[in-house]
Tab-separated table of C-alpha atoms in Angstrom:
chain	number	residue	atom	x	y	z
A	1	MET	CA	143.625	89.561	85.818
A	2	ILE	CA	140.144	90.598	86.977
A	3	VAL	CA	136.999	88.555	86.308
A	4	ILE	CA	133.637	90.295	85.948
A	5	THR	CA	130.498	88.177	85.711
A	6	GLY	CA	127.412	89.774	84.200
A	7	ALA	CA	129.866	91.860	82.193
A	8	ALA	CA	127.493	92.460	79.277
A	9	GLY	CA	124.733	93.669	81.599
A	10	PHE	CA	123.975	97.095	83.000
A	11	ILE	CA	126.258	97.479	86.030
A	12	GLY	CA	128.840	94.990	84.744
A	13	SER	CA	129.425	96.802	81.453
A	14	CYS	CA	129.620	100.167	83.216
A	15	PHE	CA	132.239	98.737	85.568
A	16	VAL	CA	134.247	97.409	82.618
A	17	SER	CA	134.252	100.937	81.192
A	18	PHE	CA	135.217	102.390	84.595
A	19	LEU	CA	138.158	99.984	84.909
A	20	ASN	CA	139.287	100.773	81.358
A	21	GLN	CA	139.352	104.457	82.287
A	22	LYS	CA	141.578	103.578	85.246
A	23	GLY	CA	143.974	101.654	82.983
A	24	TYR	CA	142.750	98.117	83.726
A	25	ASN	CA	142.398	96.164	80.483
A	26	ASP	CA	143.343	92.609	81.531
A	27	LEU	CA	139.732	91.685	82.168
A	28	VAL	CA	137.869	88.411	81.692
A	29	LEU	CA	134.222	89.040	80.892
A	30	VAL	CA	131.713	86.345	81.856
A	31	ASP	CA	128.117	86.358	80.620
A	32	ASP	CA	125.687	84.868	78.124
A	33	PHE	CA	126.967	86.698	75.078
A	34	SER	CA	124.260	85.313	72.803
A	35	VAL	CA	121.774	88.020	73.838
A	36	PRO	CA	121.790	90.492	70.928
A	37	GLU	CA	120.348	93.363	72.989
A	38	LYS	CA	123.480	93.393	75.163
A	39	LYS	CA	126.103	93.546	72.400
A	40	ALA	CA	126.217	97.329	72.291
A	41	ASN	CA	127.162	97.396	75.996
A	42	LEU	CA	130.626	96.038	75.190
A	43	GLU	CA	131.370	98.116	72.102
A	44	GLY	CA	134.678	99.944	72.495
A	45	LYS	CA	135.557	98.154	75.734
A	46	LYS	CA	139.044	96.712	76.289
A	47	PHE	CA	139.379	93.211	77.732
A	48	SER	CA	141.420	90.036	77.379
A	49	LEU	CA	138.763	87.386	76.980
A	50	GLN	CA	135.071	86.566	76.909
A	51	VAL	CA	133.950	83.364	78.644
A	52	HIS	CA	130.391	82.078	78.461
A	53	ARG	CA	128.875	81.709	81.915
A	54	GLU	CA	128.300	77.961	81.357
A	55	ASN	CA	132.038	77.477	80.703
A	56	PHE	CA	133.364	79.770	83.407
A	57	PHE	CA	134.170	77.214	86.103
A	58	ALA	CA	136.069	74.931	83.735
A	59	TRP	CA	138.006	77.978	82.522
A	60	LEU	CA	138.740	79.064	86.108
A	61	ASP	CA	139.986	75.593	87.057
A	62	ALA	CA	142.556	75.877	84.280
A	63	HIS	CA	143.526	79.537	84.726
A	64	HIS	CA	142.910	80.392	88.399
A	65	HIS	CA	146.595	81.169	88.961
A	66	ARG	CA	146.183	84.225	86.713
A	67	VAL	CA	143.107	85.600	88.489
A	68	GLN	CA	143.431	88.062	91.370
A	69	PHE	CA	139.853	89.235	91.813
A	70	VAL	CA	136.290	88.235	90.921
A	71	PHE	CA	133.447	90.752	90.743
A	72	HIS	CA	130.355	88.577	90.608
A	73	LEU	CA	127.728	90.956	89.226
A	74	GLY	CA	125.777	88.513	87.073
A	75	ALA	CA	122.275	87.492	88.164
A	76	ARG	CA	118.722	87.020	87.024
A	77	THR	CA	117.149	90.310	88.178
A	78	ASP	CA	113.538	90.106	86.993
A	79	THR	CA	111.361	90.792	90.043
A	80	THR	CA	108.241	89.807	88.069
A	81	GLU	CA	109.554	86.279	87.388
A	82	PHE	CA	108.058	83.682	89.716
A	83	ASN	CA	109.789	80.536	88.449
A	84	THR	CA	111.910	79.820	91.504
A	85	GLU	CA	114.051	77.248	89.670
A	86	ILE	CA	115.557	80.004	87.516
A	87	PHE	CA	116.638	81.981	90.577
A	88	THR	CA	117.868	78.895	92.407
A	89	LYS	CA	120.110	78.047	89.473
A	90	TRP	CA	121.493	81.440	88.473
A	91	ASN	CA	121.353	83.537	91.635
A	92	THR	CA	121.830	81.132	94.530
A	93	GLY	CA	123.494	78.019	93.075
A	94	TYR	CA	125.795	79.795	90.617
A	95	SER	CA	126.884	82.247	93.312
A	96	GLN	CA	127.692	79.382	95.671
A	97	LYS	CA	129.943	77.867	93.011
A	98	VAL	CA	131.682	81.236	92.528
A	99	TRP	CA	132.212	81.521	96.296
A	100	ASP	CA	133.590	77.986	96.593
A	101	ALA	CA	135.979	78.534	93.679
A	102	CYS	CA	137.298	81.761	95.208
A	103	CYS	CA	137.868	79.947	98.519
A	104	ARG	CA	139.606	77.049	96.774
A	105	TYR	CA	141.943	79.223	94.720
A	106	GLY	CA	142.556	82.115	97.129
A	107	ILE	CA	140.793	84.751	94.999
A	108	ALA	CA	139.232	87.931	96.390
A	109	LEU	CA	135.489	88.232	95.791
A	110	VAL	CA	132.918	91.017	95.686
A	111	TYR	CA	129.383	89.967	94.795
A	112	ALA	CA	126.095	91.708	94.073
A	113	SER	CA	123.287	91.254	96.544
A	114	SER	CA	120.161	93.418	96.555
A	115	ALA	CA	118.025	95.667	98.723
A	116	ALA	CA	115.194	93.335	97.703
A	117	VAL	CA	116.203	91.176	100.688
A	118	TYR	CA	114.522	93.763	102.950
A	119	GLY	CA	111.063	93.185	101.470
A	120	ALA	CA	108.551	95.786	102.633
A	121	GLY	CA	111.063	97.108	105.153
A	122	GLU	CA	109.028	96.174	108.217
A	123	ASN	CA	112.268	95.229	109.976
A	124	GLY	CA	114.255	98.201	108.756
A	125	TYR	CA	117.139	98.404	106.303
A	126	SER	CA	120.187	97.885	108.474
A	127	ASP	CA	122.939	95.744	106.945
A	128	ASP	CA	123.812	94.428	110.405
A	129	HIS	CA	124.250	90.678	109.931
A	130	ALA	CA	122.242	90.011	113.087
A	131	LEU	CA	119.107	91.273	111.314
A	132	MET	CA	119.238	88.491	108.691
A	133	PRO	CA	116.798	86.015	110.351
A	134	ARG	CA	114.062	88.678	110.458
A	135	LEU	CA	114.180	89.755	106.799
A	136	LYS	CA	111.197	88.882	104.574
A	137	PRO	CA	111.738	89.372	100.818
A	138	LEU	CA	108.597	89.891	98.720
A	139	ASN	CA	109.432	87.862	95.615
A	140	PRO	CA	111.575	84.948	94.364
A	141	TYR	CA	114.310	87.343	93.200
A	142	GLY	CA	114.632	88.806	96.701
A	143	ASP	CA	114.444	85.307	98.178
A	144	SER	CA	117.351	84.125	96.028
A	145	LYS	CA	119.546	87.039	97.090
A	146	TYR	CA	118.592	86.531	100.720
A	147	MET	CA	119.363	82.812	100.559
A	148	PHE	CA	122.834	83.407	99.185
A	149	ASP	CA	123.610	86.136	101.742
A	150	ALA	CA	122.530	83.799	104.552
A	151	TRP	CA	124.487	80.896	103.064
A	152	ALA	CA	127.639	83.010	102.684
A	153	LEU	CA	127.506	84.189	106.300
A	154	SER	CA	127.099	80.589	107.488
A	155	GLN	CA	130.162	79.273	105.664
A	156	LYS	CA	133.218	78.237	107.631
A	157	ASP	CA	135.411	78.678	104.553
A	158	LYS	CA	135.404	82.202	103.186
A	159	PRO	CA	137.542	84.061	100.626
A	160	TYR	CA	140.354	85.931	102.372
A	161	HIS	CA	138.731	89.154	101.152
A	162	TRP	CA	135.033	89.272	100.337
A	163	ALA	CA	132.118	91.673	100.376
A	164	GLY	CA	128.465	91.464	99.420
A	165	LEU	CA	126.841	94.669	98.196
A	166	ARG	CA	123.103	95.189	98.513
A	167	PHE	CA	122.420	97.450	95.560
A	168	PHE	CA	119.486	99.787	95.965
A	169	ASN	CA	117.909	101.382	92.837
A	170	VAL	CA	120.793	101.822	90.422
A	171	TYR	CA	120.287	103.904	87.263
A	172	GLY	CA	122.465	105.097	84.399
A	173	PRO	CA	123.666	104.161	80.889
A	174	ASN	CA	123.459	100.653	79.383
A	175	GLU	CA	120.039	99.857	80.848
A	176	TYR	CA	118.120	99.637	77.574
A	177	HIS	CA	118.220	95.820	77.355
A	178	LYS	CA	116.476	95.424	80.727
A	179	LYS	CA	113.091	96.457	79.277
A	180	ARG	CA	110.473	96.293	82.043
A	181	MET	CA	113.164	95.984	84.726
A	182	ALA	CA	115.014	99.161	83.714
A	183	SER	CA	115.057	101.998	86.258
A	184	VAL	CA	112.305	104.555	86.743
A	185	VAL	CA	114.745	107.191	85.459
A	186	PHE	CA	115.169	105.275	82.180
A	187	HIS	CA	111.444	104.770	81.649
A	188	ALA	CA	110.590	108.345	82.638
A	189	TYR	CA	113.074	109.824	80.169
A	190	HIS	CA	111.875	107.722	77.249
A	191	GLN	CA	108.200	108.313	78.048
A	192	LEU	CA	108.891	112.034	78.085
A	193	ARG	CA	110.620	111.880	74.686
A	194	GLU	CA	107.980	109.709	73.053
A	195	LYS	CA	104.724	110.914	74.660
A	196	GLY	CA	105.502	114.271	76.218
A	197	GLU	CA	104.570	113.085	79.690
A	198	ILE	CA	105.663	110.600	82.354
A	199	THR	CA	103.408	107.823	83.652
A	200	LEU	CA	103.875	106.474	87.185
A	201	PHE	CA	102.182	103.663	89.075
A	202	ARG	CA	99.151	104.647	91.128
A	203	SER	CA	99.335	103.833	94.838
A	204	HIS	CA	97.242	100.892	96.029
A	205	LYS	CA	98.260	101.266	99.658
A	206	GLU	CA	96.297	103.238	102.212
A	207	GLY	CA	98.160	106.255	103.536
A	208	ILE	CA	100.478	106.592	100.534
A	209	ALA	CA	99.484	109.025	97.780
A	210	ASP	CA	100.010	108.392	94.072
A	211	GLY	CA	103.677	108.950	93.222
A	212	GLU	CA	104.744	108.871	96.863
A	213	GLN	CA	106.351	105.452	96.556
A	214	ARG	CA	110.014	105.903	97.467
A	215	ARG	CA	113.332	104.450	96.398
A	216	ASP	CA	117.001	105.085	97.143
A	217	PHE	CA	118.203	105.973	93.643
A	218	ILE	CA	121.969	105.683	93.110
A	219	TYR	CA	123.891	106.497	89.939
A	220	VAL	CA	125.839	103.592	88.454
A	221	GLU	CA	129.135	105.507	88.467
A	222	ASP	CA	128.901	105.813	92.255
A	223	VAL	CA	128.411	102.038	92.426
A	224	CYS	CA	131.519	101.599	90.272
A	225	LYS	CA	133.521	103.824	92.623
A	226	VAL	CA	132.637	101.546	95.542
A	227	LEU	CA	133.572	98.426	93.542
A	228	TYR	CA	136.879	100.063	92.655
A	229	PHE	CA	137.479	101.001	96.308
A	230	LEU	CA	137.031	97.377	97.336
A	231	LEU	CA	139.505	96.302	94.668
A	232	HIS	CA	142.191	98.293	96.488
A	233	HIS	CA	141.108	97.943	100.127
A	234	ARG	CA	141.158	94.210	100.743
A	235	ASN	CA	140.256	93.903	104.384
A	236	SER	CA	136.523	93.321	104.167
A	237	GLN	CA	134.477	90.389	105.459
A	238	ALA	CA	130.924	91.703	105.372
A	239	ILE	CA	127.721	92.534	103.533
A	240	TYR	CA	127.026	96.236	102.980
A	241	ASN	CA	124.142	98.372	101.775
A	242	LEU	CA	125.056	100.343	98.661
A	243	GLY	CA	122.864	103.382	98.133
A	244	THR	CA	122.794	107.091	98.892
A	245	GLY	CA	121.030	106.565	102.211
A	246	THR	CA	118.086	108.761	101.173
A	247	ALA	CA	114.784	107.622	99.665
A	248	GLU	CA	113.185	109.922	97.064
A	249	THR	CA	109.599	109.773	95.774
A	250	PHE	CA	108.851	108.673	92.235
A	251	PHE	CA	106.969	111.941	91.739
A	252	ASP	CA	109.997	114.067	92.685
A	253	LEU	CA	112.232	111.963	90.454
A	254	ALA	CA	109.842	112.318	87.491
A	255	LYS	CA	109.664	116.061	88.087
A	256	GLN	CA	113.470	116.318	88.052
A	257	VAL	CA	113.638	114.359	84.785
A	258	CYS	CA	111.232	116.874	83.241
A	259	LEU	CA	113.180	119.859	84.553
A	260	SER	CA	116.473	118.360	83.330
A	261	ALA	CA	114.887	117.991	79.884
A	262	GLY	CA	113.808	121.639	79.975
A	263	VAL	CA	110.049	121.010	79.944
A	264	GLU	CA	107.214	121.626	82.365
A	265	PRO	CA	106.402	118.526	84.445
A	266	ARG	CA	103.543	116.459	83.000
A	267	ILE	CA	102.938	113.388	85.158
A	268	SER	CA	99.993	110.969	85.081
A	269	PHE	CA	99.186	107.709	86.863
A	270	ILE	CA	98.129	104.173	85.914
A	271	ASP	CA	97.282	101.149	88.042
A	272	THR	CA	100.214	99.036	89.189
A	273	PRO	CA	100.158	95.850	87.047
A	274	ALA	CA	98.186	93.098	88.747
A	275	ASP	CA	101.024	90.559	88.518
A	276	ILE	CA	103.277	92.628	90.780
A	277	ARG	CA	100.778	94.652	92.814
A	278	ASP	CA	100.734	92.409	95.886
A	279	LYS	CA	104.533	92.170	95.972
A	280	TYR	CA	105.311	95.806	95.271
A	281	GLN	CA	107.711	97.689	97.520
A	282	TYR	CA	106.413	101.096	98.548
A	283	TYR	CA	109.572	102.117	100.382
């Protein structure tokens, strides 16, 4: 039996589908299933049970002997949210409870971290554990992921097999419920369909032109392949970056979306919203 937290979300639901394609149907899906926008993500999926995230630990206490692996992909991912209590509860505290349970019951664990821990990148993007003390996230979301990574590395008791994955900019199907936090690819495609052009954030940083902000965009299926690899290669004890290794500009990405849609590129710029401007990652 495999547990997937955040199973109704973007990456979680795609991984459920990926596992189904590989013949894995004995899955326990953990999430807040009361969110109507996420229901379509699980349509047609095969699984054994749904467990609300608030009830998960009581369920695991009773059924841990049936569980072989936990993929902890659930998190609050809104980088524009500045209520630190939300992130402390759902990203740091909840993850600590997942970790402790996996240690207690001898369950393998892979969890989702984030490239947001690197902040503006002034100290580079190496996933070498020795770099941890120098990292400076830009927002409470990045802080929460950083705090759990640091906590996990400091623990004497660890799952016999564990890995943290720092997702870079993942895109693909099942993003629609994320609204403002959906990928640039998602927003660009829908802007093109609805308005005939793509709007990007203007640069507010000296030396960087409009549209020259860069991200490492990685397709969700490639993320799922790595998760699946770690399911079968259980000798890890580390935190890894998970991206392509190459940063592309927003302008080039928008241009490719246009070309893929068979239309001439039409790209305009607007100011970066004031509430995120000072904490915006340019690379």
